[in-house]
Coordinates of C-alpha atoms in Angstrom, one line a residue:
X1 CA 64.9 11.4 -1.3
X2 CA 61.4 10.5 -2.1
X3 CA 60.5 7.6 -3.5
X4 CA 60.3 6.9 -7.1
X5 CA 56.4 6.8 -8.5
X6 CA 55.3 3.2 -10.2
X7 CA 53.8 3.0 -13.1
X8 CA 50.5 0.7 -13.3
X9 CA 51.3 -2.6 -14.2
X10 CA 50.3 -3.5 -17.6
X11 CA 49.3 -6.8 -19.5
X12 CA 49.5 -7.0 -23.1
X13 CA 49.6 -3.4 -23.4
X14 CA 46.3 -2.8 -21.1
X15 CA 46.8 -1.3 -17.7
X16 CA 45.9 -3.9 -14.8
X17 CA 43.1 -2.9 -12.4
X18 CA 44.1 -1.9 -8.9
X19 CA 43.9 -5.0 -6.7
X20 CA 41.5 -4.8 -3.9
X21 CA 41.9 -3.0 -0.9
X22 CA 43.2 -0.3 -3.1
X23 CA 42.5 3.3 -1.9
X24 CA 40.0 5.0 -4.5
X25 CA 40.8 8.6 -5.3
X26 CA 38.5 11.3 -4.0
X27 CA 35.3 12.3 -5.8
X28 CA 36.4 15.6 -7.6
X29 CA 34.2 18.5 -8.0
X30 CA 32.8 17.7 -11.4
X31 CA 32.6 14.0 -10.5
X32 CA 29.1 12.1 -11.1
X33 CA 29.5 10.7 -7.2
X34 CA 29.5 14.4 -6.4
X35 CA 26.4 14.8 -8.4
X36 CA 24.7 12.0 -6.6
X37 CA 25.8 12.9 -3.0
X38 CA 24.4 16.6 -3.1
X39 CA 21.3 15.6 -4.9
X40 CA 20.6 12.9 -1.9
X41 CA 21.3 15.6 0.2
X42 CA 18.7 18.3 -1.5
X43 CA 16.1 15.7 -1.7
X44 CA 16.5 14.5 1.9
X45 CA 16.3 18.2 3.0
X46 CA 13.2 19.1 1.0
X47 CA 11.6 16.0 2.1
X48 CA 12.4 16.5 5.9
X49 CA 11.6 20.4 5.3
X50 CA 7.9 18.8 3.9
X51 CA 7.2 16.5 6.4
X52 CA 7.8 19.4 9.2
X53 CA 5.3 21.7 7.9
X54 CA 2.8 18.3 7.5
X55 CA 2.8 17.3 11.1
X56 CA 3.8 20.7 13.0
X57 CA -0.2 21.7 11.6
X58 CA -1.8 18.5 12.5
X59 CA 0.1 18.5 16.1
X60 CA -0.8 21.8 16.6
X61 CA -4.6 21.1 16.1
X62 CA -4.4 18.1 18.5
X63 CA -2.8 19.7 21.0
X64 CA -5.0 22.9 20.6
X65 CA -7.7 20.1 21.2
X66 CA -6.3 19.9 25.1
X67 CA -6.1 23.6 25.8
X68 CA -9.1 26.1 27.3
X69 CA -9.3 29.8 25.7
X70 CA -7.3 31.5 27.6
X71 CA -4.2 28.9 26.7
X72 CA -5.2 29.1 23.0
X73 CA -5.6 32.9 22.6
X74 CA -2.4 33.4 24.9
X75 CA 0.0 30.7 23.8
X76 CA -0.8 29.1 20.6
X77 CA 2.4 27.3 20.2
X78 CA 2.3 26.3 24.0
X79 CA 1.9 22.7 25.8
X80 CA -1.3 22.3 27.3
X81 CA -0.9 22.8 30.8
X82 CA -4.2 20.9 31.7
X83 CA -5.2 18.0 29.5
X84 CA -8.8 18.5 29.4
X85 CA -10.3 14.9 27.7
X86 CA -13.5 15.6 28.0
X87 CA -13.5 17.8 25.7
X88 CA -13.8 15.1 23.0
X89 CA -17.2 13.8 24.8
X90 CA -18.6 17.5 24.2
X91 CA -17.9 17.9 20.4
X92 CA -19.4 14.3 19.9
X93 CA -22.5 15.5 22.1
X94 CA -22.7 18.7 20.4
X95 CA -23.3 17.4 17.1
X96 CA -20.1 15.9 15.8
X97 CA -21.3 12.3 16.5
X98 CA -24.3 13.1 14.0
X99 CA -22.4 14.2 11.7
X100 CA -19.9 11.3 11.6
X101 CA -22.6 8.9 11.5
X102 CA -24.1 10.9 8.6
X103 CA -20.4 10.8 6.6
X104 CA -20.2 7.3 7.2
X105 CA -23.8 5.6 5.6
X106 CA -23.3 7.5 2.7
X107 CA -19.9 6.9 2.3
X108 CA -20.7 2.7 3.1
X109 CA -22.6 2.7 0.0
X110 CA -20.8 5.9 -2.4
X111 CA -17.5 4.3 -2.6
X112 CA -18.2 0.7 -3.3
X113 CA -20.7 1.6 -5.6
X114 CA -18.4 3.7 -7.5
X115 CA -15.6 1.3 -7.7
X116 CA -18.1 -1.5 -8.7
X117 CA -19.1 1.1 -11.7
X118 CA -16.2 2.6 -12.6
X119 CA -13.8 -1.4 -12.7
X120 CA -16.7 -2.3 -14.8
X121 CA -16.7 0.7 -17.7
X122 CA -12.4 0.6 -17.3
X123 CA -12.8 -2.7 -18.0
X124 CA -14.7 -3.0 -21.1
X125 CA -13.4 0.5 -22.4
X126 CA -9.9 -1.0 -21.8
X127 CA -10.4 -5.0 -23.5
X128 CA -13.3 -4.8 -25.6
X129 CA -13.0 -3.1 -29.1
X130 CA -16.2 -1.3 -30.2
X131 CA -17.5 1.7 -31.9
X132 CA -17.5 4.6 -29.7
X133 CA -15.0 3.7 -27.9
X134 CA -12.7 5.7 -28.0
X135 CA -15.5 8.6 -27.5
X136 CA -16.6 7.1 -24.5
X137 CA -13.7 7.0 -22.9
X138 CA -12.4 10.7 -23.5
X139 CA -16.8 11.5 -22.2
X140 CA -15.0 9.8 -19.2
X141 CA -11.9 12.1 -19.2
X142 CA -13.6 15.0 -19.9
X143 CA -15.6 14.5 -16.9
X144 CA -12.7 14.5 -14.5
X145 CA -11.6 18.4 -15.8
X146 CA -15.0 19.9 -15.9
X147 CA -15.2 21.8 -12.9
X148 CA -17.8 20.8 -10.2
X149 CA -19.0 24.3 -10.0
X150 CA -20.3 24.9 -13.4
X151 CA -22.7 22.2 -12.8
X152 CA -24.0 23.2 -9.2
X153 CA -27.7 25.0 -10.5
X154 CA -28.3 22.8 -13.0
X155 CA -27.4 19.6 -10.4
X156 CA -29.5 21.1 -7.6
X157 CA -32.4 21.2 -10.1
X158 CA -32.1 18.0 -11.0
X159 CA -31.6 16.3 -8.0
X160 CA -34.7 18.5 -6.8
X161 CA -37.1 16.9 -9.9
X162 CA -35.8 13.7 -8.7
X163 CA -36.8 14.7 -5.1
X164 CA -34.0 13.4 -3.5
X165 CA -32.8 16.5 -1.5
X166 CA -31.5 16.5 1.5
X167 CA -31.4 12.4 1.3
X168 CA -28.6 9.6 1.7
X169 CA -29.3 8.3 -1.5
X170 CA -29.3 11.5 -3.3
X171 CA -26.1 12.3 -2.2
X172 CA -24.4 8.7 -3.3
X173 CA -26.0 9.2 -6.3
X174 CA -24.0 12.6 -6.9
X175 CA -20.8 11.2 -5.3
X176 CA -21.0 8.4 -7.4
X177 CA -21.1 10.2 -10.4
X178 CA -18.5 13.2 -9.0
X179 CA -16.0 10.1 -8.6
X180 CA -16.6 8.3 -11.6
X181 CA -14.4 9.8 -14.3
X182 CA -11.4 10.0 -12.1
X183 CA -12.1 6.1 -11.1
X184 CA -12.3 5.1 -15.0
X185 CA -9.6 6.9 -16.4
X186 CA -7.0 5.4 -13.5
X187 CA -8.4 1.8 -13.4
X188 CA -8.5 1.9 -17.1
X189 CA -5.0 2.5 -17.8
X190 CA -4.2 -0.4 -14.7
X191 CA -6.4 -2.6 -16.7
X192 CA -4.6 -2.3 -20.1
X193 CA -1.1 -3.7 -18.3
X194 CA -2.8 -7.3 -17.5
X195 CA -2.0 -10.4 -19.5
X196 CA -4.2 -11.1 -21.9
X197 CA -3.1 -14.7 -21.7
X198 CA -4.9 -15.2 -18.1
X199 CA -8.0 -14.1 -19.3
X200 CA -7.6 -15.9 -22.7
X201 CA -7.6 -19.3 -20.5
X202 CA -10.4 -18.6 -18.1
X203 CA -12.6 -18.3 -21.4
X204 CA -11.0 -21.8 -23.0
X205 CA -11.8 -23.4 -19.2
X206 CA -16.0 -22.3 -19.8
X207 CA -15.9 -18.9 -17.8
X208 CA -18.4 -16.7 -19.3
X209 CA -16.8 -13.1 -19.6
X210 CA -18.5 -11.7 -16.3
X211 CA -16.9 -14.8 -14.5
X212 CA -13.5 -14.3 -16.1
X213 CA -13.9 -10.3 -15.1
X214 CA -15.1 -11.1 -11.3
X215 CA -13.3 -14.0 -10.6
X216 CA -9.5 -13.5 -12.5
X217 CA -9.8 -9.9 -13.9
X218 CA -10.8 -8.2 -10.7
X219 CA -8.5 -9.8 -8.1
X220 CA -5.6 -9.2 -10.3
X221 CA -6.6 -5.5 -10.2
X222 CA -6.2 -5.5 -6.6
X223 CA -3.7 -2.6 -6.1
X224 CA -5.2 -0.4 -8.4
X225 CA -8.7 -0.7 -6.6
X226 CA -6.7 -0.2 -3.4
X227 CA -5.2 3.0 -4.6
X228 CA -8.2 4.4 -6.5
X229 CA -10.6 3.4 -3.6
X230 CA -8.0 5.4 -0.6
X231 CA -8.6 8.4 -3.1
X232 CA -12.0 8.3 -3.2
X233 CA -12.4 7.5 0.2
X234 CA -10.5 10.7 0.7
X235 CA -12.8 12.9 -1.4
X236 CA -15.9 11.8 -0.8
X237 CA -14.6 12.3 3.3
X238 CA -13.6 15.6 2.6
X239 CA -16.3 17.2 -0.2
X240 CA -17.9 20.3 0.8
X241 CA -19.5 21.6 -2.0
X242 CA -21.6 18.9 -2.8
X243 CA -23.1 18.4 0.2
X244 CA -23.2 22.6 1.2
X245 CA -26.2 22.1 -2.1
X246 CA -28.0 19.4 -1.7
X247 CA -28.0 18.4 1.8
X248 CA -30.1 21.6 3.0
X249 CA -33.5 21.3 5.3
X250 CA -36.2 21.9 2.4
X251 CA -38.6 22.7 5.4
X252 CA -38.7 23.0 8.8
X253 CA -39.8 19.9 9.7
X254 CA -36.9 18.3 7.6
X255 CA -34.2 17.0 9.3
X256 CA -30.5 18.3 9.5
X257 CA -28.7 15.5 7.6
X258 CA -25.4 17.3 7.5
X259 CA -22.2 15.6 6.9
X260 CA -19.1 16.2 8.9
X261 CA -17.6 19.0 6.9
X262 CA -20.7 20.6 7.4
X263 CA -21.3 19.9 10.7
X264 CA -17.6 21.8 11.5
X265 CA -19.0 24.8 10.0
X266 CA -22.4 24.9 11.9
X267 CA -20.7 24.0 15.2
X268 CA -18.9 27.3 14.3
X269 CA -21.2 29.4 13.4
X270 CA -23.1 28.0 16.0
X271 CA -21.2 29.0 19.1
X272 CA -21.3 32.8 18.4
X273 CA -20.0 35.0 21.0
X274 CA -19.5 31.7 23.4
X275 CA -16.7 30.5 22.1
X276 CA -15.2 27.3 22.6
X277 CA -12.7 26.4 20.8
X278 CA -11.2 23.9 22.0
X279 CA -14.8 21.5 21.0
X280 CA -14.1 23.0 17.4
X281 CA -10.3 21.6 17.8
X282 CA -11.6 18.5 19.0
X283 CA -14.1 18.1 16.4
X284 CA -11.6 18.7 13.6
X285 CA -9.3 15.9 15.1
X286 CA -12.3 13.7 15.0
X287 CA -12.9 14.0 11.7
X288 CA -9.4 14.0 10.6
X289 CA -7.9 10.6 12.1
X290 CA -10.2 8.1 10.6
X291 CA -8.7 9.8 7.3
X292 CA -4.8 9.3 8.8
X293 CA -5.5 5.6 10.1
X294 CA -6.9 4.5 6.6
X295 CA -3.9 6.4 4.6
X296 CA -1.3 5.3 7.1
X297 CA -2.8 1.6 7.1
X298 CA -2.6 1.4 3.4
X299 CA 0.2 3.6 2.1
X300 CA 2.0 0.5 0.7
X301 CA -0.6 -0.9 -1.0
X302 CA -1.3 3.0 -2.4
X303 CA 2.4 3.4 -3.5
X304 CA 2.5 -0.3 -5.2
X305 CA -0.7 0.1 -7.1
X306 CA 0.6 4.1 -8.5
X307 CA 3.7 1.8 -9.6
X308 CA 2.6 -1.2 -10.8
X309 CA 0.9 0.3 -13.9
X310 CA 4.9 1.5 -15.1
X311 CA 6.3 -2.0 -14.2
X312 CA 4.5 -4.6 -15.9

């Protein structure tokens, strides 16, 4: 005979908990633990699936890098069968070291500038009530969804009056104010989640208000600067139109001043019928890995200053 089934104890009327160590019944097909374990499940797979098509691209460039022609235009999916290094030494000698060096001054003085300019106007847009506020700041957002090609002619005219064509600081200039609205409207909305009550105190202790903003404003806007700066660094790397108009020889004694996604295209064009591709590989990785180090260096700081603004 089978043994007779046991009711729960009860207390007062109220069944007792099972003690521990007790067996928990299986999750049931309607059951929320069901729920949670397939959703982990489809949002682990589409993250996985993401990540492959990510890094098969970028390890198929690099490893393109090593190959000759033949190995390319035969096997594209293949392992190099001869590591060729040198072929790094070419793409910097044919140009790609020019270019670099080109990307790099005016991005030295583009992307500070802007965040200096843009923390500033978030700032007082953010703490300091005035008329036109309100107007200023939506100039700002407005800015960041008017498209960079309706104001190409009119910008390459103006840039030309100002005779700054085909210069470094004609091109910060532009970048500068390309980055600007994005900068404001982000580093405006981080600045409207700091205490009040810090800033409040600096004043009462003497600090003039572009003390309080430079020495206790600023630092505590840390990971927001961090975040807005890795995407402007990232935009300003990677801007083609911009530089495609204004960074053109005038003459032919003017001197090529192209940037590196320029220089990519030129080293293509360039080559015509004698092709190498693994420089143009090569020359793609170089211009790409400063741009993984930086992103991979500061993801954290990138992911805490997207989050902080929804947690304070």
């Amino acid at each position: 005979m089978s043994a007779p089934m046991t009711e729960p104890a009860k207390v007062d009327g109220a069944a007792v908990p099972p003690q521990r160590g007790a067996r928990k019944a299986p999750p049931r097909p309607g059951d929320k633990r069901t729920e949670g374990v397939a959703l982990n499940v489809f949002s682990h797979g589409f993250l996985a699936l993401w990540a492959i098509l990510i890094i098969l691209p970028l390890l198929w460039l690099v490893l393109s890098s090593f190959k000759t022609d033949a190995q390319i235009g035969g096997s594209a999916l293949g392992w190099p069968s001869n590591w060729q290094f040198d072929v790094f030494g070419r793409a910097w000698n044919k140009g790609i070291g020019d270019y670099f060096a080109n990307t790099l001054i005016v991005l030295v003085f583009s992307v500070p500038l802007t965040m200096l300019l843009g923390a500033m106007a978030a700032y007082v847009l953010a703490r300091y009530e005035f008329p036109g506020n309100r107007l200023v700041y939506y100039f700002f957002v407005g800015g960041a969804m008017f498209p960079v090609f309706l104001a190409l002619v009119p910008l390459f005219f103006m840039v030309k009056r100002l005779d700054m064509l085909n210069t470094y600081q004609g091109l910060v200039l532009v970048y500068v104010a390309y980055s600007l609205p994005f900068t404001v409207f982000f580093m405006h909305a981080f600045f409207r989640t700091l205490p009040t009550a810090v800033f409040e105190a600096a004043v009462l202790d003497g600090a003039s208000h572009t003390r309080a903003f430079f020495q206790v404003m600023l630092p505590m806007a840390k990971p927001g600067l961090l975040s807005v700066g890795i995407f402007n660094v990232l935009g300003q790397w990677n801007q083609y139109i911009l530089p495609s108009v204004l960074m053109q020889p005038q003459t032919s004694s003017d001197p090529e001043r192209y940037v590196l996604t320029q220089g990519l295209i030129q080293l293509q064009q360039q080559q015509g019928y004698a092709t190498d591709l693994p420089v143009l590989f090569a020359g793609v990785t170089i211009a790409m890995v400063p741009m993984l180090i930086v992103y991979l260096s500061f993801q954290r700081q990138v992911q805490a200053g997207l989050t902080s603004a929804t947690l304070k």
